[in-house]
Amino acid sequence: MGAMPEFMSRRLLSFCGMSGKLGRRLCPLLSKKLMALYTPDGEAIDIGAIRVQIICGLYFVCGFMDCFSCNIRGLGWSALPSTVSIVGVCGVRLLWIFTLFRMELFHSIFWLIMIYPLSWLVTGIVLMFCYMRIRKEIGKKMFSTKNESILRIS
């Protein structure tokens, strides 16, 4: 069993984008009704509805991040995407909480929730650069005359 073909990877990325568009359209309509299943408190429903709208509307960013992570794993690099994901997602969130969130301008429930998609975006960009670098290195190895074992079909 080999790595996922390029066309399947592109289809998966476009599916993430389409599901994000669908989520952005449905969440504003259903968010308060969904939150009412958990609590009768109006203020909690309003805050929960904001969270549902932000997370569901931008969850496709997490899908892009995971696609790059899985593609890197498929190329035989397992530790790199795990490390980048943990440091990227958790590190960005902790950095946000201990720096910008303390400022008056960013000290709101909206910005506390927005750090989720922002951390996915930052981590996804780092993983994208890692993926491009690994693909470039693999391309060099495959077409090198010194390393014939890679070209051998087993």
mmCIF file of C-alpha atoms in Angstrom:
data_model
loop_
_atom_site.group_PDB
_atom_site.id
_atom_site.type_symbol
_atom_site.label_atom_id
_atom_site.label_comp_id
_atom_site.label_asym_id
_atom_site.label_seq_id
_atom_site.Cartn_x
_atom_site.Cartn_y
_atom_site.Cartn_z
ATOM 1 C CA MET A 1 0.000 0.000 0.000
ATOM 2 C CA GLY A 2 1.451 3.380 -1.018
ATOM 3 C CA ALA A 3 0.839 7.036 -0.434
ATOM 4 C CA MET A 4 -2.350 8.742 -1.609
ATOM 5 C CA PRO A 5 -2.242 9.819 -5.273
ATOM 6 C CA GLU A 6 -1.996 13.570 -5.926
ATOM 7 C CA PHE A 7 -5.476 13.829 -7.504
ATOM 8 C CA MET A 8 -7.073 12.281 -4.398
ATOM 9 C CA SER A 9 -5.236 14.739 -2.180
ATOM 10 C CA ARG A 10 -6.552 17.647 -4.271
ATOM 11 C CA ARG A 11 -10.093 16.244 -4.120
ATOM 12 C CA LEU A 12 -9.816 15.969 -0.345
ATOM 13 C CA LEU A 13 -8.688 19.600 -0.081
ATOM 14 C CA SER A 14 -11.580 20.787 -2.266
ATOM 15 C CA PHE A 15 -14.017 18.710 -0.187
ATOM 16 C CA CYS A 16 -12.752 20.505 2.938
ATOM 17 C CA GLY A 17 -13.454 23.825 1.249
ATOM 18 C CA MET A 18 -16.970 22.795 0.199
ATOM 19 C CA SER A 19 -17.848 21.486 3.649
ATOM 20 C CA GLY A 20 -16.636 24.786 5.122
ATOM 21 C CA LYS A 21 -18.952 26.724 2.827
ATOM 22 C CA LEU A 22 -21.864 24.516 3.831
ATOM 23 C CA GLY A 23 -21.033 24.900 7.524
ATOM 24 C CA ARG A 24 -20.846 28.677 7.227
ATOM 25 C CA ARG A 25 -24.332 28.747 5.750
ATOM 26 C CA LEU A 26 -26.026 26.315 8.147
ATOM 27 C CA CYS A 27 -24.481 27.333 11.472
ATOM 28 C CA PRO A 28 -26.081 30.781 11.782
ATOM 29 C CA LEU A 29 -29.473 29.174 11.204
ATOM 30 C CA LEU A 30 -29.094 26.336 13.697
ATOM 31 C CA SER A 31 -26.663 27.600 16.355
ATOM 32 C CA LYS A 32 -29.175 28.940 18.901
ATOM 33 C CA LYS A 33 -31.442 25.916 18.516
ATOM 34 C CA LEU A 34 -28.502 23.581 19.031
ATOM 35 C CA MET A 35 -27.344 25.464 22.134
ATOM 36 C CA ALA A 36 -30.880 25.436 23.559
ATOM 37 C CA LEU A 37 -30.591 21.647 23.754
ATOM 38 C CA TYR A 38 -27.893 22.074 26.414
ATOM 39 C CA THR A 39 -29.125 24.980 28.554
ATOM 40 C CA PRO A 40 -32.189 27.198 29.021
ATOM 41 C CA ASP A 41 -30.021 30.208 30.043
ATOM 42 C CA GLY A 42 -30.298 32.923 27.374
ATOM 43 C CA GLU A 43 -26.833 34.413 27.954
ATOM 44 C CA ALA A 44 -25.178 30.989 27.735
ATOM 45 C CA ILE A 45 -27.123 30.287 24.523
ATOM 46 C CA ASP A 46 -25.909 33.569 23.001
ATOM 47 C CA ILE A 47 -22.250 32.885 23.902
ATOM 48 C CA GLY A 48 -22.540 29.277 22.751
ATOM 49 C CA ALA A 49 -24.115 30.386 19.486
ATOM 50 C CA ILE A 50 -21.149 32.687 18.839
ATOM 51 C CA ARG A 51 -18.781 29.779 19.468
ATOM 52 C CA VAL A 52 -20.732 27.410 17.215
ATOM 53 C CA GLN A 53 -20.831 29.971 14.406
ATOM 54 C CA ILE A 54 -17.106 30.705 14.573
ATOM 55 C CA ILE A 55 -15.918 27.115 14.966
ATOM 56 C CA CYS A 56 -18.314 25.542 12.458
ATOM 57 C CA GLY A 57 -17.859 28.309 9.941
ATOM 58 C CA LEU A 58 -14.065 28.098 9.999
ATOM 59 C CA TYR A 59 -13.559 24.385 10.737
ATOM 60 C CA PHE A 60 -12.477 23.791 7.148
ATOM 61 C CA VAL A 61 -9.181 25.494 8.110
ATOM 62 C CA CYS A 62 -8.569 22.588 10.495
ATOM 63 C CA GLY A 63 -9.290 20.241 7.592
ATOM 64 C CA PHE A 64 -6.617 21.906 5.447
ATOM 65 C CA MET A 65 -4.167 21.666 8.347
ATOM 66 C CA ASP A 66 -4.951 17.961 8.773
ATOM 67 C CA CYS A 67 -4.608 17.301 5.026
ATOM 68 C CA PHE A 68 -1.058 18.637 5.016
ATOM 69 C CA SER A 69 -0.267 16.735 8.195
ATOM 70 C CA CYS A 70 -1.594 13.466 6.750
ATOM 71 C CA ASN A 71 0.192 14.003 3.431
ATOM 72 C CA ILE A 72 3.492 14.436 5.272
ATOM 73 C CA ARG A 73 2.806 11.237 7.234
ATOM 74 C CA GLY A 74 2.016 9.474 3.954
ATOM 75 C CA LEU A 75 5.437 10.485 2.659
ATOM 76 C CA GLY A 76 7.028 8.627 5.574
ATOM 77 C CA TRP A 77 7.595 11.480 8.031
ATOM 78 C CA SER A 78 5.538 10.852 11.174
ATOM 79 C CA ALA A 79 7.309 12.808 13.929
ATOM 80 C CA LEU A 80 7.487 16.117 12.061
ATOM 81 C CA PRO A 81 3.742 16.722 11.562
ATOM 82 C CA SER A 82 2.999 15.566 15.113
ATOM 83 C CA THR A 83 5.539 17.953 16.585
ATOM 84 C CA VAL A 84 4.520 20.862 14.359
ATOM 85 C CA SER A 85 0.828 20.270 15.161
ATOM 86 C CA ILE A 86 1.318 20.122 18.925
ATOM 87 C CA VAL A 87 3.702 23.075 19.096
ATOM 88 C CA GLY A 88 1.725 25.038 16.519
ATOM 89 C CA VAL A 89 -1.793 24.590 17.854
ATOM 90 C CA CYS A 90 -1.029 24.561 21.582
ATOM 91 C CA GLY A 91 1.864 27.020 21.398
ATOM 92 C CA VAL A 92 -0.063 29.633 19.419
ATOM 93 C CA ARG A 93 -3.023 29.367 21.799
ATOM 94 C CA LEU A 94 -0.869 29.674 24.917
ATOM 95 C CA LEU A 95 1.061 32.557 23.420
ATOM 96 C CA TRP A 96 -2.249 34.259 22.602
ATOM 97 C CA ILE A 97 -3.670 33.761 26.115
ATOM 98 C CA PHE A 98 -0.553 35.053 27.882
ATOM 99 C CA THR A 99 0.083 38.034 25.577
ATOM 100 C CA LEU A 100 -2.603 39.553 23.341
ATOM 101 C CA PHE A 101 -5.633 38.239 25.222
ATOM 102 C CA ARG A 102 -4.559 40.229 28.286
ATOM 103 C CA MET A 103 -4.859 43.451 26.314
ATOM 104 C CA GLU A 104 -8.172 45.326 26.607
ATOM 105 C CA LEU A 105 -8.718 45.287 22.840
ATOM 106 C CA PHE A 106 -8.610 41.463 22.581
ATOM 107 C CA HIS A 107 -10.101 40.575 25.974
ATOM 108 C CA SER A 108 -13.483 39.276 24.822
ATOM 109 C CA ILE A 109 -15.206 35.938 24.274
ATOM 110 C CA PHE A 110 -15.018 36.496 20.503
ATOM 111 C CA TRP A 111 -11.207 36.710 20.503
ATOM 112 C CA LEU A 112 -10.918 33.823 22.934
ATOM 113 C CA ILE A 113 -12.826 31.630 20.481
ATOM 114 C CA MET A 114 -11.125 33.061 17.361
ATOM 115 C CA ILE A 115 -7.771 31.719 18.496
ATOM 116 C CA TYR A 116 -8.897 28.207 17.479
ATOM 117 C CA PRO A 117 -9.095 28.936 13.725
ATOM 118 C CA LEU A 118 -6.107 31.283 13.943
ATOM 119 C CA SER A 119 -3.955 28.545 15.478
ATOM 120 C CA TRP A 120 -5.159 26.097 12.795
ATOM 121 C CA LEU A 121 -4.217 28.629 10.114
ATOM 122 C CA VAL A 122 -0.718 29.287 11.483
ATOM 123 C CA THR A 123 -0.059 25.561 11.949
ATOM 124 C CA GLY A 124 -1.468 24.753 8.511
ATOM 125 C CA ILE A 125 0.844 27.292 6.865
ATOM 126 C CA VAL A 126 3.882 25.824 8.647
ATOM 127 C CA LEU A 127 2.794 22.302 7.644
ATOM 128 C CA MET A 128 2.297 23.453 4.040
ATOM 129 C CA PHE A 129 5.883 24.713 3.904
ATOM 130 C CA CYS A 130 7.111 21.456 5.488
ATOM 131 C CA TYR A 131 5.139 19.468 2.904
ATOM 132 C CA MET A 132 6.572 21.467 -0.003
ATOM 133 C CA ARG A 133 10.112 21.056 1.362
ATOM 134 C CA ILE A 134 9.729 17.284 1.819
ATOM 135 C CA ARG A 135 8.242 16.887 -1.673
ATOM 136 C CA LYS A 136 11.190 18.796 -3.081
ATOM 137 C CA GLU A 137 13.675 16.581 -1.201
ATOM 138 C CA ILE A 138 11.912 13.390 -2.306
ATOM 139 C CA GLY A 139 11.960 14.633 -5.903
ATOM 140 C CA LYS A 140 15.714 15.203 -5.690
ATOM 141 C CA LYS A 141 16.267 11.708 -4.260
ATOM 142 C CA MET A 142 14.092 10.026 -6.882
ATOM 143 C CA PHE A 143 15.938 11.570 -9.798
ATOM 144 C CA SER A 144 19.415 11.285 -8.364
ATOM 145 C CA THR A 145 21.685 8.784 -10.106
ATOM 146 C CA LYS A 146 23.434 7.905 -6.850
ATOM 147 C CA ASN A 147 20.331 6.527 -5.147
ATOM 148 C CA GLU A 148 18.991 3.809 -7.417
ATOM 149 C CA SER A 149 17.299 1.877 -4.588
ATOM 150 C CA ILE A 150 14.441 4.381 -4.469
ATOM 151 C CA LEU A 151 13.688 3.811 -8.139
ATOM 152 C CA ARG A 152 13.602 0.029 -7.741
ATOM 153 C CA ILE A 153 10.091 -1.404 -7.635
ATOM 154 C CA SER A 154 9.646 -3.978 -4.892
#
